[in-house]
PDB file of C-alpha atoms in Angstrom:
ATOM      1  CA  MET P  41     -65.321 155.187 -68.323  1.00  0.00           C
ATOM      2  CA  THR P  42     -62.992 158.092 -67.634  1.00  0.00           C
ATOM      3  CA  ASP P  43     -62.137 158.923 -64.031  1.00  0.00           C
ATOM      4  CA  PHE P  44     -62.715 162.696 -64.048  1.00  0.00           C
ATOM      5  CA  ARG P  45     -61.306 163.083 -60.537  1.00  0.00           C
ATOM      6  CA  ARG P  46     -57.802 162.632 -61.946  1.00  0.00           C
ATOM      7  CA  GLN P  47     -58.209 164.930 -64.925  1.00  0.00           C
ATOM      8  CA  PRO P  48     -56.695 168.429 -64.785  1.00  0.00           C
ATOM      9  CA  VAL P  49     -59.109 171.346 -64.568  1.00  0.00           C
ATOM     10  CA  TYR P  50     -58.610 174.124 -67.090  1.00  0.00           C
ATOM     11  CA  ILE P  51     -60.164 177.561 -66.749  1.00  0.00           C
ATOM     12  CA  HIS P  52     -61.413 178.742 -70.119  1.00  0.00           C
ATOM     13  CA  ALA P  53     -63.394 181.799 -69.011  1.00  0.00           C
ATOM     14  CA  ALA P  54     -63.953 183.748 -65.812  1.00  0.00           C
ATOM     15  CA  ALA P  55     -66.389 186.435 -64.750  1.00  0.00           C
ATOM     16  CA  ALA P  56     -66.784 188.598 -61.671  1.00  0.00           C
ATOM     17  CA  LEU P  57     -69.702 190.749 -60.623  1.00  0.00           C
ATOM     18  CA  GLY P  58     -68.709 193.707 -58.483  1.00  0.00           C
ATOM     19  CA  PRO P  59     -70.675 195.362 -55.691  1.00  0.00           C
ATOM     20  CA  GLN P  60     -72.073 197.989 -58.077  1.00  0.00           C
ATOM     21  CA  ARG P  61     -73.342 195.442 -60.673  1.00  0.00           C
ATOM     22  CA  ASP P  62     -70.121 195.953 -62.654  1.00  0.00           C
ATOM     23  CA  TYR P  63     -68.750 193.087 -64.694  1.00  0.00           C
ATOM     24  CA  THR P  64     -66.185 194.782 -66.954  1.00  0.00           C
ATOM     25  CA  ALA P  65     -63.089 196.770 -66.006  1.00  0.00           C
ATOM     26  CA  ALA P  66     -64.560 199.882 -67.636  1.00  0.00           C
ATOM     27  CA  GLN P  67     -67.525 199.751 -65.246  1.00  0.00           C
ATOM     28  CA  ARG P  68     -65.435 199.550 -62.061  1.00  0.00           C
ATOM     29  CA  ASN P  69     -65.461 202.500 -59.655  1.00  0.00           C
ATOM     30  CA  PRO P  70     -63.676 202.784 -56.306  1.00  0.00           C
ATOM     31  CA  LEU P  71     -65.907 202.316 -53.279  1.00  0.00           C
ATOM     32  CA  HIS P  72     -65.909 204.957 -50.562  1.00  0.00           C
ATOM     33  CA  ILE P  73     -68.724 203.463 -48.465  1.00  0.00           C
ATOM     34  CA  ASP P  74     -70.345 200.056 -48.153  1.00  0.00           C
ATOM     35  CA  PRO P  75     -72.589 199.489 -51.161  1.00  0.00           C
ATOM     36  CA  ALA P  76     -76.298 198.858 -50.799  1.00  0.00           C
ATOM     37  CA  PRO P  77     -77.439 195.265 -51.371  1.00  0.00           C
ATOM     38  CA  LEU P  78     -77.698 194.530 -55.087  1.00  0.00           C
ATOM     39  CA  GLU P  79     -81.028 194.349 -56.866  1.00  0.00           C
ATOM     40  CA  LEU P  80     -80.240 191.932 -59.670  1.00  0.00           C
ATOM     41  CA  LYS P  81     -83.587 191.411 -61.439  1.00  0.00           C
ATOM     42  CA  GLU P  82     -82.890 193.867 -64.270  1.00  0.00           C
ATOM     43  CA  LEU P  83     -79.234 192.848 -64.666  1.00  0.00           C
ATOM     44  CA  THR P  84     -80.307 189.187 -64.802  1.00  0.00           C
ATOM     45  CA  ARG P  85     -82.837 190.028 -67.521  1.00  0.00           C
ATOM     46  CA  SER P  86     -80.261 191.955 -69.577  1.00  0.00           C
ATOM     47  CA  VAL P  87     -77.474 189.330 -69.287  1.00  0.00           C
ATOM     48  CA  VAL P  88     -79.611 186.184 -69.529  1.00  0.00           C
ATOM     49  CA  GLY P  89     -82.236 187.521 -71.920  1.00  0.00           C
ATOM     50  CA  GLN P  90     -85.207 186.700 -69.722  1.00  0.00           C
ATOM     51  CA  PRO P  91     -86.276 187.258 -66.118  1.00  0.00           C
ATOM     52  CA  LEU P  92     -85.858 184.482 -63.579  1.00  0.00           C
ATOM     53  CA  ARG P  93     -89.010 184.571 -61.522  1.00  0.00           C
ATOM     54  CA  GLN P  94     -88.579 183.587 -57.883  1.00  0.00           C
ATOM     55  CA  ALA P  95     -84.815 183.074 -58.201  1.00  0.00           C
ATOM     56  CA  SER P  96     -82.854 183.737 -55.030  1.00  0.00           C
ATOM     57  CA  HIS P  97     -80.065 186.304 -54.958  1.00  0.00           C
ATOM     58  CA  PHE P  98     -77.501 183.489 -54.987  1.00  0.00           C
ATOM     59  CA  VAL P  99     -79.121 181.853 -58.041  1.00  0.00           C
ATOM     60  CA  GLU P 100     -79.193 185.199 -59.863  1.00  0.00           C
ATOM     61  CA  LEU P 101     -75.475 185.682 -59.156  1.00  0.00           C
ATOM     62  CA  ALA P 102     -74.725 182.156 -60.365  1.00  0.00           C
ATOM     63  CA  VAL P 103     -76.713 182.551 -63.577  1.00  0.00           C
ATOM     64  CA  ILE P 104     -75.207 185.955 -64.374  1.00  0.00           C
ATOM     65  CA  GLY P 105     -71.673 184.626 -63.817  1.00  0.00           C
ATOM     66  CA  ALA P 106     -72.288 181.453 -65.822  1.00  0.00           C
ATOM     67  CA  GLN P 107     -73.819 183.377 -68.739  1.00  0.00           C
ATOM     68  CA  LEU P 108     -70.937 185.884 -68.794  1.00  0.00           C
ATOM     69  CA  CYS P 109     -68.434 182.996 -68.851  1.00  0.00           C
ATOM     70  CA  LEU P 110     -70.267 181.306 -71.715  1.00  0.00           C
ATOM     71  CA  GLN P 111     -70.342 184.580 -73.663  1.00  0.00           C
ATOM     72  CA  ARG P 112     -66.609 185.115 -73.109  1.00  0.00           C
ATOM     73  CA  LEU P 113     -65.749 181.556 -74.069  1.00  0.00           C
ATOM     74  CA  GLY P 114     -66.724 182.187 -77.687  1.00  0.00           C
ATOM     75  CA  HIS P 115     -67.512 178.582 -78.659  1.00  0.00           C
ATOM     76  CA  PRO P 116     -69.947 175.853 -77.577  1.00  0.00           C
ATOM     77  CA  THR P 117     -69.113 174.022 -74.372  1.00  0.00           C
ATOM     78  CA  HIS P 118     -68.538 170.291 -73.985  1.00  0.00           C
ATOM     79  CA  ALA P 119     -71.318 168.266 -72.354  1.00  0.00           C
ATOM     80  CA  ILE P 120     -69.257 167.722 -69.178  1.00  0.00           C
ATOM     81  CA  THR P 121     -68.297 171.382 -68.736  1.00  0.00           C
ATOM     82  CA  ALA P 122     -68.522 172.478 -65.105  1.00  0.00           C
ATOM     83  CA  VAL P 123     -69.205 175.942 -63.755  1.00  0.00           C
ATOM     84  CA  TYR P 124     -67.802 176.874 -60.337  1.00  0.00           C
ATOM     85  CA  LEU P 125     -69.224 179.777 -58.346  1.00  0.00           C
ATOM     86  CA  GLY P 126     -67.698 181.666 -55.468  1.00  0.00           C
ATOM     87  CA  THR P 127     -69.210 184.822 -54.038  1.00  0.00           C
ATOM     88  CA  GLY P 128     -68.775 187.394 -51.346  1.00  0.00           C
ATOM     89  CA  LEU P 129     -72.107 188.959 -52.270  1.00  0.00           C
ATOM     90  CA  ALA P 130     -74.412 185.980 -51.771  1.00  0.00           C
ATOM     91  CA  GLU P 131     -77.512 186.156 -49.613  1.00  0.00           C
ATOM     92  CA  VAL P 132     -76.698 189.421 -47.820  1.00  0.00           C
ATOM     93  CA  ASN P 133     -80.283 190.150 -46.765  1.00  0.00           C
ATOM     94  CA  LYS P 134     -80.928 186.620 -45.499  1.00  0.00           C
ATOM     95  CA  THR P 135     -77.581 186.515 -43.663  1.00  0.00           C
ATOM     96  CA  THR P 136     -78.283 189.879 -42.028  1.00  0.00           C
ATOM     97  CA  ALA P 137     -81.729 188.676 -40.942  1.00  0.00           C
ATOM     98  CA  LEU P 138     -80.189 185.531 -39.475  1.00  0.00           C
ATOM     99  CA  PHE P 139     -77.697 187.481 -37.351  1.00  0.00           C
ATOM    100  CA  ASN P 140     -80.284 190.078 -36.287  1.00  0.00           C
TER     101      ASN P 140
END
């Protein structure tokens, strides 16, 4: 059995979703005020191909990012392929409610 903890990690594709639902450089616009919280239902449907009923905001972000990476990769992934997610946009509404 291979010890995967000692294997190097290679990045084969990356994706970022901006505060205005932008995920390509052509879609980027400078921000002049804080953006409103994202409504991702329609973007999820367009990127993934189907709606994700009852998915949290964090799950929607993860699925959108993972699908964009898979599309950009251009070939099938290996069975042990990992997807890593980092976000500054996560559960904004739930975090705000917590602090309020």
